Short mmCIF file of C-alpha atoms in Angstrom, two decimals:
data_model
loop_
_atom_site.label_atom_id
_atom_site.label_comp_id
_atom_site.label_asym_id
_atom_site.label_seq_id
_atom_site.Cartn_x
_atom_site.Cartn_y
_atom_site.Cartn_z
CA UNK Z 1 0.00 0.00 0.00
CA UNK Z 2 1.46 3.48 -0.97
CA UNK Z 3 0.37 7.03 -1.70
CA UNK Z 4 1.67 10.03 -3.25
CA UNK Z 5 0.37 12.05 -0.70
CA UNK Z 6 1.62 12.76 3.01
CA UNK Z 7 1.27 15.02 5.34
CA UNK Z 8 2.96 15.75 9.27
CA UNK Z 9 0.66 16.67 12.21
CA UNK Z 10 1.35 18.07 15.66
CA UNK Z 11 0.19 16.21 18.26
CA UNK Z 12 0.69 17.95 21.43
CA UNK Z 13 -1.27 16.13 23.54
CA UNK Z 14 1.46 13.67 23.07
CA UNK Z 15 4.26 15.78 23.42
CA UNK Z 16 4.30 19.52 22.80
CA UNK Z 17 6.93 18.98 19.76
CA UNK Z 18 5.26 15.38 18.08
CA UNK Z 19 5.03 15.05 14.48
CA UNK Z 20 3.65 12.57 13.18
CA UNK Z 21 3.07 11.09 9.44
CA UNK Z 22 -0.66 10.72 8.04
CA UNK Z 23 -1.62 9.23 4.55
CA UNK Z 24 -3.50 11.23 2.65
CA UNK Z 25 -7.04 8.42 3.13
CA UNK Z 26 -10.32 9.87 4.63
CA UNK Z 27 -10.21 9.52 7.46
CA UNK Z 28 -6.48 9.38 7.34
CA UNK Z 29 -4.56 7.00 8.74
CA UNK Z 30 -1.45 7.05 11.26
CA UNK Z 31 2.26 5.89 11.58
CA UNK Z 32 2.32 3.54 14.23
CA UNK Z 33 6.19 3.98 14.34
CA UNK Z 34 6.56 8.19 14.49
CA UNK Z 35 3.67 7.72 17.58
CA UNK Z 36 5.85 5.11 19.46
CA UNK Z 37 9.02 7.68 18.68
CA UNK Z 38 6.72 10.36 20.55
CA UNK Z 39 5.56 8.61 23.11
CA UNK Z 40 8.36 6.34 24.41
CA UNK Z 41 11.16 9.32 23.43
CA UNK Z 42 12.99 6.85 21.50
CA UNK Z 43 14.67 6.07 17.73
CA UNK Z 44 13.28 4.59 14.88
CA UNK Z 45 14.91 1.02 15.75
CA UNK Z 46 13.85 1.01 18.82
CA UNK Z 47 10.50 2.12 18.28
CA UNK Z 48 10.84 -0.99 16.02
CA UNK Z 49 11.45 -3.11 18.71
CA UNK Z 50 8.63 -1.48 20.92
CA UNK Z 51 6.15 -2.17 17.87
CA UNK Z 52 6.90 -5.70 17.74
CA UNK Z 53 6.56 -6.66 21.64
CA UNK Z 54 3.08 -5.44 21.32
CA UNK Z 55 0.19 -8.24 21.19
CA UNK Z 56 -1.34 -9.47 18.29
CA UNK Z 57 -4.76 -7.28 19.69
CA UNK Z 58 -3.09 -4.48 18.22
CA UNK Z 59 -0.62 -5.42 15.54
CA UNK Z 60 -3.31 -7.32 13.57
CA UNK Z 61 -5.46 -3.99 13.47
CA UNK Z 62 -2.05 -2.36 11.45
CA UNK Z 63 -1.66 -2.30 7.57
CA UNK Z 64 1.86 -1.49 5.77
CA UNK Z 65 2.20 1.01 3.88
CA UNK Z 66 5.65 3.11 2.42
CA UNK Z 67 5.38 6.82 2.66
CA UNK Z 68 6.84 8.94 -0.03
CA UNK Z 69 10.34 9.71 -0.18
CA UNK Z 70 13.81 8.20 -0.96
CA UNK Z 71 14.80 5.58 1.01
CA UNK Z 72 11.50 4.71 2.92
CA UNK Z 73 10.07 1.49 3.62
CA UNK Z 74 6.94 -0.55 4.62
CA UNK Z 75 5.52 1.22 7.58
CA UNK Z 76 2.87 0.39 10.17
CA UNK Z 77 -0.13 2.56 10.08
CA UNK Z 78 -3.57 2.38 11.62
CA UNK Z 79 -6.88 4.13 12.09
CA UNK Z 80 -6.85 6.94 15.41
CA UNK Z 81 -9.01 4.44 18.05
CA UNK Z 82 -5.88 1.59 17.35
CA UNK Z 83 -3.49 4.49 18.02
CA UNK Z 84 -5.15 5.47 21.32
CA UNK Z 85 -5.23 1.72 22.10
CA UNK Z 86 -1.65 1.82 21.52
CA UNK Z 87 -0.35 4.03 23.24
CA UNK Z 88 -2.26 2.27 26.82
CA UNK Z 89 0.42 -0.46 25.78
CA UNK Z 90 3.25 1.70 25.66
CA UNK Z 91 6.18 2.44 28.17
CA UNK Z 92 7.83 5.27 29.44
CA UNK Z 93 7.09 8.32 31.52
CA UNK Z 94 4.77 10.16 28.68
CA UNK Z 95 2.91 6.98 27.99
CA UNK Z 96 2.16 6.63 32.11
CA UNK Z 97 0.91 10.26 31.52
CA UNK Z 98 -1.34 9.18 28.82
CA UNK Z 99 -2.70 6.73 31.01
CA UNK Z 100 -3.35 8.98 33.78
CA UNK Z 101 -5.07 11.28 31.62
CA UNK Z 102 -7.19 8.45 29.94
CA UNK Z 103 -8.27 7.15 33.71
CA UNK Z 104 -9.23 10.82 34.41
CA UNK Z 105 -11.45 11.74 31.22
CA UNK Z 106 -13.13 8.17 31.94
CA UNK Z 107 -13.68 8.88 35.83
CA UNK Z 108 -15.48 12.55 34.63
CA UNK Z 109 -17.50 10.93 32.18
CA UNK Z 110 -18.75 8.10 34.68
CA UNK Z 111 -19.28 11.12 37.12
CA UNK Z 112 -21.29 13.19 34.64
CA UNK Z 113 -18.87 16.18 34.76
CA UNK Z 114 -20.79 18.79 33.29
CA UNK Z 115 -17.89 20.77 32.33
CA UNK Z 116 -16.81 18.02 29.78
CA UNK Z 117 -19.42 19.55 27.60
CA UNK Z 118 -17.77 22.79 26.83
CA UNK Z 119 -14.13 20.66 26.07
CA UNK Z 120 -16.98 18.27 23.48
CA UNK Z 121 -18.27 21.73 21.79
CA UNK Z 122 -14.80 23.22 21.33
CA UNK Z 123 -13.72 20.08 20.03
CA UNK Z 124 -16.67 19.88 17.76
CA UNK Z 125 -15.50 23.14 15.53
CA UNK Z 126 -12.07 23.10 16.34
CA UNK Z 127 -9.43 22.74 13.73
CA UNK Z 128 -6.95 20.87 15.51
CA UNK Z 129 -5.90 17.82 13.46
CA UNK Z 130 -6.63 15.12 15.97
CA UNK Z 131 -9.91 16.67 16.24
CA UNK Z 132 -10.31 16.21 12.60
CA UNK Z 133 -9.68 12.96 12.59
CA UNK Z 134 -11.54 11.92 15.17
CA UNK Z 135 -14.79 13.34 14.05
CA UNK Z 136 -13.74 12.17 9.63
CA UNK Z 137 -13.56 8.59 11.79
CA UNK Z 138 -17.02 8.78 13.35
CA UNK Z 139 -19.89 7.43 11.36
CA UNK Z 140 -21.83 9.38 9.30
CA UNK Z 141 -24.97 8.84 11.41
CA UNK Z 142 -22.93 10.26 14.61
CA UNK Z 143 -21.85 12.98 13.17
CA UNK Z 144 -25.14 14.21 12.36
CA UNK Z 145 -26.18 13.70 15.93
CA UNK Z 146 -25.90 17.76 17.88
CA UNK Z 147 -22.84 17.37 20.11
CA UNK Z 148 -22.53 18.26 23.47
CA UNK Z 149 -25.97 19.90 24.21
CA UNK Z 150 -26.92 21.21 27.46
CA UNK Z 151 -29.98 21.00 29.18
CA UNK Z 152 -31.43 24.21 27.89
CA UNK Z 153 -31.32 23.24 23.78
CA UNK Z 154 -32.80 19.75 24.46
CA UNK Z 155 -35.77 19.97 21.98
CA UNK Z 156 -39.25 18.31 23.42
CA UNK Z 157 -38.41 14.95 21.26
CA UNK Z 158 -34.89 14.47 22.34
CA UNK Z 159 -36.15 15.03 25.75
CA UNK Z 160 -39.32 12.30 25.39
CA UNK Z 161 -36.61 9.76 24.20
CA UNK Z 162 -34.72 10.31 27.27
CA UNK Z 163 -37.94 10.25 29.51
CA UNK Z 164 -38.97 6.99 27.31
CA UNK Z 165 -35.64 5.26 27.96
CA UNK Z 166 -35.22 6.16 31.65
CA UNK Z 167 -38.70 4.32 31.78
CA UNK Z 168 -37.35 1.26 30.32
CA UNK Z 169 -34.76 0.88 31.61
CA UNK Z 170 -37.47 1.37 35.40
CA UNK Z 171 -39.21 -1.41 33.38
CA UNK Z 172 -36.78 -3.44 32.79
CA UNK Z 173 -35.59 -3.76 36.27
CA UNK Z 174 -38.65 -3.95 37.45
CA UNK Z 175 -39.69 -7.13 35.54
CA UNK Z 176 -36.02 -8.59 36.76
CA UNK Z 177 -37.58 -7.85 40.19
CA UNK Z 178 -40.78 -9.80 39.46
CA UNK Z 179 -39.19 -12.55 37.99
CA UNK Z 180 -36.91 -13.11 40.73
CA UNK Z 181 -40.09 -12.86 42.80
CA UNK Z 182 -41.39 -15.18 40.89
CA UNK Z 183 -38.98 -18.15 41.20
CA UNK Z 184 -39.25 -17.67 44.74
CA UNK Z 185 -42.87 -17.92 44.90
CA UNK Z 186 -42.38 -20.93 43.06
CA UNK Z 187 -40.01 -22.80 44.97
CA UNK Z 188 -41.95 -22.29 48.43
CA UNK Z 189 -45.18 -23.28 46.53
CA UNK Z 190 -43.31 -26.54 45.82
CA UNK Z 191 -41.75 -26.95 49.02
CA UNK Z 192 -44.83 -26.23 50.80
CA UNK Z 193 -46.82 -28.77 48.76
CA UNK Z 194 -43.83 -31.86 49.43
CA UNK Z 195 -44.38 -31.24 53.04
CA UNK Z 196 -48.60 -31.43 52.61
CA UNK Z 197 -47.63 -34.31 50.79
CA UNK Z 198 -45.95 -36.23 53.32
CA UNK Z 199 -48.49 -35.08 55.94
CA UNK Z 200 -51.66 -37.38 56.80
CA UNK Z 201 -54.41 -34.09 56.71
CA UNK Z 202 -54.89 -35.42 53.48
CA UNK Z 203 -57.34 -38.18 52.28
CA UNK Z 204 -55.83 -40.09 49.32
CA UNK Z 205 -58.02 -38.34 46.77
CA UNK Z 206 -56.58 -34.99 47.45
CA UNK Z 207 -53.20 -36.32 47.66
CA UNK Z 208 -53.55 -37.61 43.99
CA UNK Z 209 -54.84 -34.42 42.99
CA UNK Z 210 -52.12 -32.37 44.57
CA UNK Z 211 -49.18 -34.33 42.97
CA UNK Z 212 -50.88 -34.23 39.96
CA UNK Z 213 -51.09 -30.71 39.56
CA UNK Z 214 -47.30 -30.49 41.43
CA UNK Z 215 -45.49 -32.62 38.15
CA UNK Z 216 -47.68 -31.06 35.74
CA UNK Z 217 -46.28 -27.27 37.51
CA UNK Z 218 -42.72 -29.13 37.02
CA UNK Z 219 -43.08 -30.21 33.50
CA UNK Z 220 -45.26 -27.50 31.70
CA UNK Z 221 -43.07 -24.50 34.07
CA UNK Z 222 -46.41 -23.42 35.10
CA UNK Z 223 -47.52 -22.92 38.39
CA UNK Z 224 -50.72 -20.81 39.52
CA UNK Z 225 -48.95 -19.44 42.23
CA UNK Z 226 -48.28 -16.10 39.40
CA UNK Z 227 -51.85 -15.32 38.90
CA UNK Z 228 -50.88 -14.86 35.35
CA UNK Z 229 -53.97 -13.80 33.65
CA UNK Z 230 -53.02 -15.92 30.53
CA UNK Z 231 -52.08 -18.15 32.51
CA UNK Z 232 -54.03 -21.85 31.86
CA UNK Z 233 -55.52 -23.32 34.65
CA UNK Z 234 -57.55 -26.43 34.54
CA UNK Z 235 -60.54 -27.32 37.34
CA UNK Z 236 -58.33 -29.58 39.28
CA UNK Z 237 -55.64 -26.87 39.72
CA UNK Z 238 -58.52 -24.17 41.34
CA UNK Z 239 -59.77 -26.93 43.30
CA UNK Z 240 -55.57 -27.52 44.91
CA UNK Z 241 -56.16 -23.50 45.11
CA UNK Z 242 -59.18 -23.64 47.20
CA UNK Z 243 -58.45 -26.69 49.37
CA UNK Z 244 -61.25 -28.71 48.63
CA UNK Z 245 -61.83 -31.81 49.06
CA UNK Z 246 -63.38 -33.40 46.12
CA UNK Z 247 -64.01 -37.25 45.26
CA UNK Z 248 -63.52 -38.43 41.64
CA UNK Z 249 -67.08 -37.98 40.87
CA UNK Z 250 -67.44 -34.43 42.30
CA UNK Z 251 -64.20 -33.45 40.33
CA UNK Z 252 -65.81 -34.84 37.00
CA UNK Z 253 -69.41 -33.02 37.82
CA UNK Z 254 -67.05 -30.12 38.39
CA UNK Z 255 -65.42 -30.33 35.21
CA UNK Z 256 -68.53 -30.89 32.86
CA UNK Z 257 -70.41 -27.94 34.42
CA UNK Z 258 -67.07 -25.49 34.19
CA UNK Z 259 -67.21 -26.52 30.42
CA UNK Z 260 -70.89 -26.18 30.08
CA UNK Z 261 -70.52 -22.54 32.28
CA UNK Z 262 -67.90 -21.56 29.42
CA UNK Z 263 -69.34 -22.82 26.78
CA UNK Z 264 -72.83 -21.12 27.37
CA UNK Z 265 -70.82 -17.58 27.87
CA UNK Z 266 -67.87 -17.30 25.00
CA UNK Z 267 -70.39 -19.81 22.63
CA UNK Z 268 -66.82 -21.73 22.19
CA UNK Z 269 -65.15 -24.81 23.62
CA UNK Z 270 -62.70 -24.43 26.26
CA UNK Z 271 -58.27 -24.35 24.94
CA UNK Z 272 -57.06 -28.05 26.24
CA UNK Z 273 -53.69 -28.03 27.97
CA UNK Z 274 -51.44 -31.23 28.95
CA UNK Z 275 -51.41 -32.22 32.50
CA UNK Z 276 -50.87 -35.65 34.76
CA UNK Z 277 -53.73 -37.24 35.57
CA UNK Z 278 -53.36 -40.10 37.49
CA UNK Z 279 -49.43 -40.59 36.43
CA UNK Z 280 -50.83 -40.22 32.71
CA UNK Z 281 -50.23 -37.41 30.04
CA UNK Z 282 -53.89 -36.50 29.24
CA UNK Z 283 -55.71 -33.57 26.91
CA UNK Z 284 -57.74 -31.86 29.63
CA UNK Z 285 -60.16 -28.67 29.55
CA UNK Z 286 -58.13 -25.24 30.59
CA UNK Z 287 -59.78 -21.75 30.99
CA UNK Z 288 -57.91 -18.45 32.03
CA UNK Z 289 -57.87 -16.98 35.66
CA UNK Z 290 -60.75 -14.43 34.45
CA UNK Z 291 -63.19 -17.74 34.13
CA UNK Z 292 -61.78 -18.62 38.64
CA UNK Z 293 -65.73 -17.57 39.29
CA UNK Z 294 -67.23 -20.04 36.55
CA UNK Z 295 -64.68 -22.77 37.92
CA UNK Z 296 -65.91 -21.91 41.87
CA UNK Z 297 -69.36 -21.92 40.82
CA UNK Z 298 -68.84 -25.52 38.84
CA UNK Z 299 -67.26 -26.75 42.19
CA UNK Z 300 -69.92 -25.26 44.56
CA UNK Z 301 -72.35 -27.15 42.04
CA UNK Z 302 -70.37 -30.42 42.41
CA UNK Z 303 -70.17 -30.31 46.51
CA UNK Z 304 -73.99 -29.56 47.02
CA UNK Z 305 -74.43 -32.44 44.74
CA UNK Z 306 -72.06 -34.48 46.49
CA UNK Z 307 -73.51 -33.16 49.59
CA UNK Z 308 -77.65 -33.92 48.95
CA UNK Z 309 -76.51 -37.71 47.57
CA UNK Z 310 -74.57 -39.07 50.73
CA UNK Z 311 -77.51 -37.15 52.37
CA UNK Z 312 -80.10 -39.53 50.50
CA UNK Z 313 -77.91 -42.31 51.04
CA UNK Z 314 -77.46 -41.40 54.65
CA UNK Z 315 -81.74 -41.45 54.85
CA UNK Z 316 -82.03 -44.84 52.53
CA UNK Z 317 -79.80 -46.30 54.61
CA UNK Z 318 -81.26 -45.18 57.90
CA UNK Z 319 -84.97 -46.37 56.52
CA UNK Z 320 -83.95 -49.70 55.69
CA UNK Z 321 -83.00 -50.67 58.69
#
């Protein structure tokens, strides 16, 4: 790589008398060598020697390329943000420097130093070469983005987008939140339920009906414990909800008159959703938390049933005797 063209640029932020060779590209690009020279205070050989210690990170972000002028030869040059990254790399007392000042710019910035903004605005317009550079290197879309602006000439849209993403970001950490909240919910729901399980409070119908609904929480991620709104929930979950007590008959009375309830008021058939049943993967009816009152009402149906039967059994019984 060569060009007709070059040009020498002070760059005193280096060292108040640094020269340094640019090609003649847009944006142009930089001899790695005459910055080491700078920096480290040091001879072209050397700075050879400098160059070549340095880790592939950098070196592989260099191009060659052979300036104008008797006797020169291939030269490493790169782009002004592999220069800066550079000279972090680089030893001696004006590289330390460097550092120092790099440390400092980075500590304002996290701070929100305000007065960084008049140092952005002067650089915006000035004609110092580094500053040219820099902003021929930024993309075209950043360039066209206002620099620097203070409170005062925020227009009403910049300011909305600010509002907007302060919100999400509220959002976002706010949904973290209720996830986390969540998966603790869940795992005391589960723990909770293993000790019911082991307890004898239970008859063996509602144990069955419990560690149903507890693998089918495990498998399908699901549990009710959310009160997810989309959530599914099926008539054996809301009856684990309530507490109920429920024989196999009751539960199935409970399940045709929930589907009856919903089909009567959407004029539709209830979603299906797969849950254990028994230690078997079965198709069963599943409504949304806004149809809990048709479910209840289904159930209440199915234990005044339950109820007036052993009653009439109870008085059959009692007659025959």
């Amino acid at each position: 790589m060569s060009s007709s063209a070059m040009q020498m640029i002070p760059l005193p932020f280096i060292r108040e008398d640094a020269k340094i060779r640019i090609t003649s590209d847009k944006p142009p690009l930089i001899s790695v060598i005459d910055m080491i020279m700078s920096v480290c205070e040091t001879n072209n050989n050397h700075a050879w020697v400098i160059f070549k210690r340095l880790s592939n990170e950098v070196t592989t972000k260099c191009s060659d390329f052979k300036f104008p002028g008797r006797g020169q030869r291939d030269t490493p040059i790169c782009t002004l943000d592999t220069i800066l990254i550079i000279m972090q790399h680089l030893p001696g007392a004006v590289a330390a420097k460097n550092r120092e000042k790099t440390a400092e710019t980075m500590r304002r910035y996290f701070a929100g130093d305000p007065t960084l903004h008049d140092e952005i605005d002067r650089n915006a317009t000035s004609s110092d070469p580094v500053c040219r550079i820099a902003r021929a290197s930024m993309p075209e879309v950043a360039q066209a983005i206002p620099t620097a602006k203070r409170a005062s000439e925020v227009t009403n849209d910049e300011l909305y987008q600010l509002q907007l993403a302060e919100k999400r970001l509220d959002i976002d950490e706010r949904v973290q939140a209720l996830e986390i909240k969540k998966a603790r919910d869940k795992v005391n729901f589960f723990v909770e339920s293993m000790r019911i399980l082991k307890s004898e409070d239970l008859d063996d119908i509602s144990k069955g009906l419990l560690k149903d609904y507890i693998q089918s929480s495990l498998v399908m991620g699901t549990s009710v414990v959310y009160n997810n709104e989309d959530q599914p929930i099926t008539v054996s979950d809301r009856v684990v909800e309530l507490g109920q007590k429920l024989d196999y008959k009751q539960l199935q009375n409970a399940g045709i008159r929930t589907k009856d309830l919903y089909t009567s008021k959407y004029n539709e058939e209830p979603a299906k959703v797969r849950r254990n049943v028994n230690g078997r993967w079965l198709d069963v009816n599943a409504y949304k938390r806004r149809d809990i009152p048709l479910i209840d009402q289904a159930v209440e149906s199915a234990l005044a049933v339950g109820k007036n039967q052993r009653q009439i059994t109870q008085f059959t019984s009692l007659s025959q005797q």
